[in-house]
PDB file of C-alpha atoms in Angstrom:
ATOM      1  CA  UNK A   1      93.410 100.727  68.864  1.00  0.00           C
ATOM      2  CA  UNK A   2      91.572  97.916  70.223  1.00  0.00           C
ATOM      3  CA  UNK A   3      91.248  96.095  72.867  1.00  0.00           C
ATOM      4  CA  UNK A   4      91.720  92.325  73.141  1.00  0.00           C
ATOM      5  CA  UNK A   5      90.228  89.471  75.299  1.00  0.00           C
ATOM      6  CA  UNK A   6      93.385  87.744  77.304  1.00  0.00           C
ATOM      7  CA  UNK A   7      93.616  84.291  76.741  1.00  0.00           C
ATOM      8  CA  UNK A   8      93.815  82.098  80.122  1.00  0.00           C
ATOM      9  CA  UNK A   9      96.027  78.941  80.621  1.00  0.00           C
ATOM     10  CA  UNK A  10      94.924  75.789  78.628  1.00  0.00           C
ATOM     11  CA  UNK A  11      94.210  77.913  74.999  1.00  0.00           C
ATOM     12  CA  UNK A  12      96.851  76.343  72.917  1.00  0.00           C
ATOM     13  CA  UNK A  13      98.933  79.181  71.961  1.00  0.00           C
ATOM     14  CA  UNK A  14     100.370  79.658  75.499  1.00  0.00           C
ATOM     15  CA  UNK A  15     101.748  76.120  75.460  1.00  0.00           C
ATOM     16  CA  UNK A  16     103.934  76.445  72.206  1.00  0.00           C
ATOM     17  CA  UNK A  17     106.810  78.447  70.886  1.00  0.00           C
ATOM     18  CA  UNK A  18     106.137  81.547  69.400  1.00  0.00           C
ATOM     19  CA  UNK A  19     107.260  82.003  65.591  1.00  0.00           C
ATOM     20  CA  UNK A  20     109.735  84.819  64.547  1.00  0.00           C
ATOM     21  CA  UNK A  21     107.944  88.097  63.176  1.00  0.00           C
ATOM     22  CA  UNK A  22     109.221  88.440  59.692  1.00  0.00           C
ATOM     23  CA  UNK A  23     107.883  91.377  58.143  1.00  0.00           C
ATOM     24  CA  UNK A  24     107.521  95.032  60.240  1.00  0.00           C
ATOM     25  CA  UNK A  25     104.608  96.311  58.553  1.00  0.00           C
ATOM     26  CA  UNK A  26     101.675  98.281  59.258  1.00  0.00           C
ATOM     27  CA  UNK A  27      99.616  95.241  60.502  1.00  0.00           C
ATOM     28  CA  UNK A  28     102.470  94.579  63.085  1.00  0.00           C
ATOM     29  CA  UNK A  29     102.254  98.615  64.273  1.00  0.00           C
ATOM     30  CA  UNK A  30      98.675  97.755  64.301  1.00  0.00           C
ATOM     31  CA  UNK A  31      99.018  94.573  66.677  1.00  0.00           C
ATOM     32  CA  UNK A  32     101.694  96.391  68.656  1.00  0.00           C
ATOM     33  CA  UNK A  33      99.198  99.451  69.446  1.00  0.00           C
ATOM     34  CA  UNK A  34      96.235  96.999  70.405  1.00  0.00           C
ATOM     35  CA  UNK A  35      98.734  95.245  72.734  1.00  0.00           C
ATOM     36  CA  UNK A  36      99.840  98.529  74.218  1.00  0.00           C
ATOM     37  CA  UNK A  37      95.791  99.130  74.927  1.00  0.00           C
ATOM     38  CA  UNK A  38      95.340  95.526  76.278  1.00  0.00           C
ATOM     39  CA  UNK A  39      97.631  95.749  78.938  1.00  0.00           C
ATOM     40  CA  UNK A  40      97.173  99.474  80.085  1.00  0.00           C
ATOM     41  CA  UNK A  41      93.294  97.824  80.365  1.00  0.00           C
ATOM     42  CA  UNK A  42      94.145  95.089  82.294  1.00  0.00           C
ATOM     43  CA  UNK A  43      96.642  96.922  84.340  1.00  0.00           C
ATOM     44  CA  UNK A  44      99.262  95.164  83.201  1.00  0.00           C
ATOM     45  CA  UNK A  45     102.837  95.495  83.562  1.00  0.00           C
ATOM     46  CA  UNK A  46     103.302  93.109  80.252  1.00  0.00           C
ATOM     47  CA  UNK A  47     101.707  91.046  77.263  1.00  0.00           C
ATOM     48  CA  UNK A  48     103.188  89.217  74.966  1.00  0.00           C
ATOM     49  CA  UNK A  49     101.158  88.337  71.971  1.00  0.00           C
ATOM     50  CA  UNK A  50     100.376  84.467  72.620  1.00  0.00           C
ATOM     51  CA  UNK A  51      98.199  86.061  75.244  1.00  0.00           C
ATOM     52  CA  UNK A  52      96.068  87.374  72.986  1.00  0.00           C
ATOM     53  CA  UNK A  53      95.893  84.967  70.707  1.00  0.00           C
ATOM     54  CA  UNK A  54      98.678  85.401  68.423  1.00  0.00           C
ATOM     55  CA  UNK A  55     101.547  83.269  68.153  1.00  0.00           C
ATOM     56  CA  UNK A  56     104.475  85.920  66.987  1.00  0.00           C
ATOM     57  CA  UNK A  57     107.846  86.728  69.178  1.00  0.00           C
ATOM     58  CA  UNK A  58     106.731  89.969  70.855  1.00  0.00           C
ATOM     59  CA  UNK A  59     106.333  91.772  73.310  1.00  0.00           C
ATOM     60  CA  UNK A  60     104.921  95.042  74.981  1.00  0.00           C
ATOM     61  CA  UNK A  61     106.054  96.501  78.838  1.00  0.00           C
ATOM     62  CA  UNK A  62     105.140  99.540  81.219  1.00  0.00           C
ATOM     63  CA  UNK A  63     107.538  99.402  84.106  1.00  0.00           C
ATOM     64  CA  UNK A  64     108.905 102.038  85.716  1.00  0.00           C
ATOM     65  CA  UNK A  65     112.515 101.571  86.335  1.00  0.00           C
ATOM     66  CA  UNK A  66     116.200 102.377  86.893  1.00  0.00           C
ATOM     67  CA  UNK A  67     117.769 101.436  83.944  1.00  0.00           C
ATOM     68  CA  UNK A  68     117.288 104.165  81.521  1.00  0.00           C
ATOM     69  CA  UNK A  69     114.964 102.037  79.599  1.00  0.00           C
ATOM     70  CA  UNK A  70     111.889 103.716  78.442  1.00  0.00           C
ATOM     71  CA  UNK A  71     108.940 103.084  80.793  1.00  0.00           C
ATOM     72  CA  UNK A  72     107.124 101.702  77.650  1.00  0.00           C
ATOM     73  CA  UNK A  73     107.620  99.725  75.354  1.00  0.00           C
ATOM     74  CA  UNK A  74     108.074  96.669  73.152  1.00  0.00           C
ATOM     75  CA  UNK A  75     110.361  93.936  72.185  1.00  0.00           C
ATOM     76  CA  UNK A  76     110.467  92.158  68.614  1.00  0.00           C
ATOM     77  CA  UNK A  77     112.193  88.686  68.148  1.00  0.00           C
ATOM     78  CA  UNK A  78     113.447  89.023  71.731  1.00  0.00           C
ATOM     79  CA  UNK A  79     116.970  87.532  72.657  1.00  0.00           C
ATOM     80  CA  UNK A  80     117.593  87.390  76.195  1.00  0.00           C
ATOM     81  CA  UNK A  81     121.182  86.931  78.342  1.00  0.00           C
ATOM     82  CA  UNK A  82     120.848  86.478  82.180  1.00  0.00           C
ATOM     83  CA  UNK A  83     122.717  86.429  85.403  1.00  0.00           C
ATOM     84  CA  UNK A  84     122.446  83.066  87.405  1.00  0.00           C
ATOM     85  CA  UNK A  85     119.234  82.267  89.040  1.00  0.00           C
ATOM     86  CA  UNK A  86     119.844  81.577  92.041  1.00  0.00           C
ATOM     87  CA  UNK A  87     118.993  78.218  93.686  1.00  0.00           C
ATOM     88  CA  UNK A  88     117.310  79.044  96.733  1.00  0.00           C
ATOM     89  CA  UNK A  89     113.861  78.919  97.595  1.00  0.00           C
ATOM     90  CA  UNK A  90     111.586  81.955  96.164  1.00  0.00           C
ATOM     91  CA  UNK A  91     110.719  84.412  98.953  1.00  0.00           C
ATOM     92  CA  UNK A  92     107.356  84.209  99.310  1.00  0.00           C
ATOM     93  CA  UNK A  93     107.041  88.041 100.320  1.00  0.00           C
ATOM     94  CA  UNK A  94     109.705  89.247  97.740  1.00  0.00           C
ATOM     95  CA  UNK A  95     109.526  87.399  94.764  1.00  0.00           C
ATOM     96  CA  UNK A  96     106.038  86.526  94.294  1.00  0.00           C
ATOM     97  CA  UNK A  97     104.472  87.196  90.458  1.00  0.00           C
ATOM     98  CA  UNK A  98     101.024  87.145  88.890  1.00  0.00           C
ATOM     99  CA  UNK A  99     100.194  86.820  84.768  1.00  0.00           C
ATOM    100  CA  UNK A 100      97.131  88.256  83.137  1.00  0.00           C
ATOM    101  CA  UNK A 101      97.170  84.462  81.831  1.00  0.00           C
ATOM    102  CA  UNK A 102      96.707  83.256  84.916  1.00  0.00           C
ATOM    103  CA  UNK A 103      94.073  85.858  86.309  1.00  0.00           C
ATOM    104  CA  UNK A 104      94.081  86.197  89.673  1.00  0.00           C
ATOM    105  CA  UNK A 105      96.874  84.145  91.129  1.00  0.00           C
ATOM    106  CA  UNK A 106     100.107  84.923  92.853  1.00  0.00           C
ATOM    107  CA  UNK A 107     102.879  82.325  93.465  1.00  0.00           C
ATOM    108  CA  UNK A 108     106.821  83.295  94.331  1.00  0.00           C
ATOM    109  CA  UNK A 109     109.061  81.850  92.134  1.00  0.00           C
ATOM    110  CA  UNK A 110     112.874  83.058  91.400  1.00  0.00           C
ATOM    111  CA  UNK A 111     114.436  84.992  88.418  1.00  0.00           C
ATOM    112  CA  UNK A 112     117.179  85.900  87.274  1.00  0.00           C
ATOM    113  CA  UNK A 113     118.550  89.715  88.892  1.00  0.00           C
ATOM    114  CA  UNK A 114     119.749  91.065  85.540  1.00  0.00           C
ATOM    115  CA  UNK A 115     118.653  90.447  82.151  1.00  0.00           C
ATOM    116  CA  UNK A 116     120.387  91.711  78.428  1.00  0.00           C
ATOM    117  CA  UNK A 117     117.826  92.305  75.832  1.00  0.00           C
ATOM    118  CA  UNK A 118     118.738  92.670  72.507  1.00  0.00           C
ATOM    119  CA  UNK A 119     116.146  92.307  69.431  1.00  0.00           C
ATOM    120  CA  UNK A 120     114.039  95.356  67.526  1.00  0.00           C
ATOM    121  CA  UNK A 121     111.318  97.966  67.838  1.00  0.00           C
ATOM    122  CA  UNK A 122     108.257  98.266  65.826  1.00  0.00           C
ATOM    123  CA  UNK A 123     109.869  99.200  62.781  1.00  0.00           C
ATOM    124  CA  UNK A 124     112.522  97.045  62.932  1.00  0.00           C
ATOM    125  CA  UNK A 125     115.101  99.180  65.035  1.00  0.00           C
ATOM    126  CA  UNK A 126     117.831  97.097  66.715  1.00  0.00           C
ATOM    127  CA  UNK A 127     117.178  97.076  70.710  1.00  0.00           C
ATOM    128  CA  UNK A 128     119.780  96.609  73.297  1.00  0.00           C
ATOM    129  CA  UNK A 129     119.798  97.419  76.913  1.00  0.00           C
ATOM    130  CA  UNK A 130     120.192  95.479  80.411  1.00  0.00           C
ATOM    131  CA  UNK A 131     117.145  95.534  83.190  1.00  0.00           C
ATOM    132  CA  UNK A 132     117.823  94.834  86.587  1.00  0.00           C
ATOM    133  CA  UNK A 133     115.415  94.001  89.192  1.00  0.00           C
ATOM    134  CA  UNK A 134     111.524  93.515  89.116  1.00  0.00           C
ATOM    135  CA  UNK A 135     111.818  95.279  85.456  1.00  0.00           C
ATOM    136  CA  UNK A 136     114.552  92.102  84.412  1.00  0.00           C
ATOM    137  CA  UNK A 137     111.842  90.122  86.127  1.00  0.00           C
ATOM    138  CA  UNK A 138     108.575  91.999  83.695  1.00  0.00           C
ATOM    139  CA  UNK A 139     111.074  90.926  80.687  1.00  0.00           C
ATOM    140  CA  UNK A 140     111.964  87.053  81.655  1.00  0.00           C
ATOM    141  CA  UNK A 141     108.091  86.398  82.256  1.00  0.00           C
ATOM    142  CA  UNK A 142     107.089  87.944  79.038  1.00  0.00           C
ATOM    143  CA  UNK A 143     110.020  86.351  77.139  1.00  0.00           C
ATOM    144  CA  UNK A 144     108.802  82.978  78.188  1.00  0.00           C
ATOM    145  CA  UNK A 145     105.487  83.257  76.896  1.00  0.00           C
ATOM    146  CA  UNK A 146     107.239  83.387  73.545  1.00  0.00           C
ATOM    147  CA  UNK A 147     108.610  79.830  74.135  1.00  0.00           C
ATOM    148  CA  UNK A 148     105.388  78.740  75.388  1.00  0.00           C
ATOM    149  CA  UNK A 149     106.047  78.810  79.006  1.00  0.00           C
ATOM    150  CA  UNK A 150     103.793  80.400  81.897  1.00  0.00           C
ATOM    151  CA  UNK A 151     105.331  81.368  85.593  1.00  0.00           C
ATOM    152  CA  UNK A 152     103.342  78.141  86.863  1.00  0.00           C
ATOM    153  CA  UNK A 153     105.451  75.873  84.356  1.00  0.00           C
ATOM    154  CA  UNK A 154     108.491  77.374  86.703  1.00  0.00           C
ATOM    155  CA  UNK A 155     107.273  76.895  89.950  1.00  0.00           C
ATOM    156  CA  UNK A 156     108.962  74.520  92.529  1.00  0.00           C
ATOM    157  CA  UNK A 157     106.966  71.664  93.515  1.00  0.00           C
ATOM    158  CA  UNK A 158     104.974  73.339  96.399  1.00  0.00           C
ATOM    159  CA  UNK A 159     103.618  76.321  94.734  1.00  0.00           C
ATOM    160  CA  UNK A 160     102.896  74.363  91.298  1.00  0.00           C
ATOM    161  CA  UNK A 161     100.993  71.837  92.923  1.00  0.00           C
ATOM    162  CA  UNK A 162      98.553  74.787  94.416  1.00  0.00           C
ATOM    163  CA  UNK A 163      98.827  76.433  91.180  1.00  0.00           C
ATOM    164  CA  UNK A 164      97.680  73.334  89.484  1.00  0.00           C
ATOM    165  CA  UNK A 165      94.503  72.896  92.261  1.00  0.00           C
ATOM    166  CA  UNK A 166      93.931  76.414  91.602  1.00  0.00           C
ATOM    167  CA  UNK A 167      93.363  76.101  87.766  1.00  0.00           C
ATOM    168  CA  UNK A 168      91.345  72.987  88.234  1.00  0.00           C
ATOM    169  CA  UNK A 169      89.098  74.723  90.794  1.00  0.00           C
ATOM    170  CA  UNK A 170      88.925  77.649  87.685  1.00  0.00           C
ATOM    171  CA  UNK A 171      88.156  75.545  85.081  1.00  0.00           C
ATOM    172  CA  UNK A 172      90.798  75.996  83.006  1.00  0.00           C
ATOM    173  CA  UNK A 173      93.187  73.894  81.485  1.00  0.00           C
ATOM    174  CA  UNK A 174      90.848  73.856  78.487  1.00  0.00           C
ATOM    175  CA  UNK A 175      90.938  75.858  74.835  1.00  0.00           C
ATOM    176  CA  UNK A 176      88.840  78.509  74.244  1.00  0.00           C
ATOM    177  CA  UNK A 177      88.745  80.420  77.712  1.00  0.00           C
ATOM    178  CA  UNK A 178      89.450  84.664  77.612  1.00  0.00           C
ATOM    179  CA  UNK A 179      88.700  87.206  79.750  1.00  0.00           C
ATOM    180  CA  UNK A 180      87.819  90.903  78.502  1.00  0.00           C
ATOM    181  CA  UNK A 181      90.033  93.631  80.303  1.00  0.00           C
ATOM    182  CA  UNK A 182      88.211  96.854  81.013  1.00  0.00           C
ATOM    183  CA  UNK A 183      84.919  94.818  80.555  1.00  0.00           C
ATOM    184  CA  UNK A 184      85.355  91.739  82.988  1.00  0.00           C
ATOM    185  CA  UNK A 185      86.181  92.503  86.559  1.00  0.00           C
ATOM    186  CA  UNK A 186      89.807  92.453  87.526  1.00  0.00           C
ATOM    187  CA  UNK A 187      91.622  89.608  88.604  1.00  0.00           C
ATOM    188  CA  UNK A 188      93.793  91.159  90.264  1.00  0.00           C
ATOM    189  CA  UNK A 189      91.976  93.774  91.672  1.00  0.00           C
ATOM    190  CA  UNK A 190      93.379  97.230  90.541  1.00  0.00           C
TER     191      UNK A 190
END
């Protein structure tokens, strides 16, 4: 297993959708087990594989949670059903989220409180189960990485125009930018 640089708002693969994995081989075990070692390095409670680079609909959690979901694990061609969002402003105190793609930051924005995930495992296993909570949070954020969409492309006006300064004063916004979990310091501080 290795582990792989994150790739930071601006690289192109965030920005675009995600193509379906057709063939559960060896090489996608492979990819699944070096995205399993990325995110326990960056202390992550997801990564989906645009973040590193790859532009294939997956992708890998470790959550903790209620729902009798295993506290690991990963999501293949992901199809996702949700409750309502609702249309109030986020909490800033209770609905706030980070992304490993987006090192550093926190901005509130709101989700869905349930989620339905069906799709398949590593070897091509159907999945289906329901999330609830900040876990059905983990899974919406991850699931729109796969359709080219970070947090910050959700954001209501207030919080995306400080995201936006906030990149800018980065320098990103531009192909080609990574940072190395387990090497570089972390973003978020863990």
């Amino acid at each position: 297993m290795t582990v792989l640089p994150v790739t930071i708002w601006g690289e192109p693969v965030l920005h675009r959708r995600a193509s379906e994995v057709e063939v559960f081989d060896d090489e996608l075990r492979a990819l699944i087990a070096d995205m399993f070692e990325t995110n326990d390095a960056a202390n992550g409670v997801g990564l989906a594989a645009p973040q590193i680079g790859v532009g294939k609909r997956l992708f890998v959690y470790k959550y903790a949670n209620d729902d009798d979901v295993p506290e690991q694990g990963v999501v293949v061609n992901p199809v996702l059903t949700l409750s309502k969002v609702s249309g109030a402003l986020p909490d800033p105190d209770e609905h706030v989220e980070g992304c490993l793609s987006f090192p550093g930051e926190y901005y509130p924005l709101q989700r869905a409180e349930w989620t339905r995930v069906q799709g398949f495992d590593g070897n091509g296993n159907a999945l289906d189960f329901e999330a609830t909570g900040w876990f059905a949070r983990i899974l919406q954020h991850e699931f729109d990485h796969l359709d080219g969409i970070l947090y910050v492309n959700r954001l209501v006006d207030r919080y995306s125009k400080k995201a936006l300064k906030q990149a800018k004063k980065n320098g990103w916004g531009v192909p080609g930018l990574t940072w190395m979990p387990g090497v570089d310091p972390d973003p978020f501080g863990h």
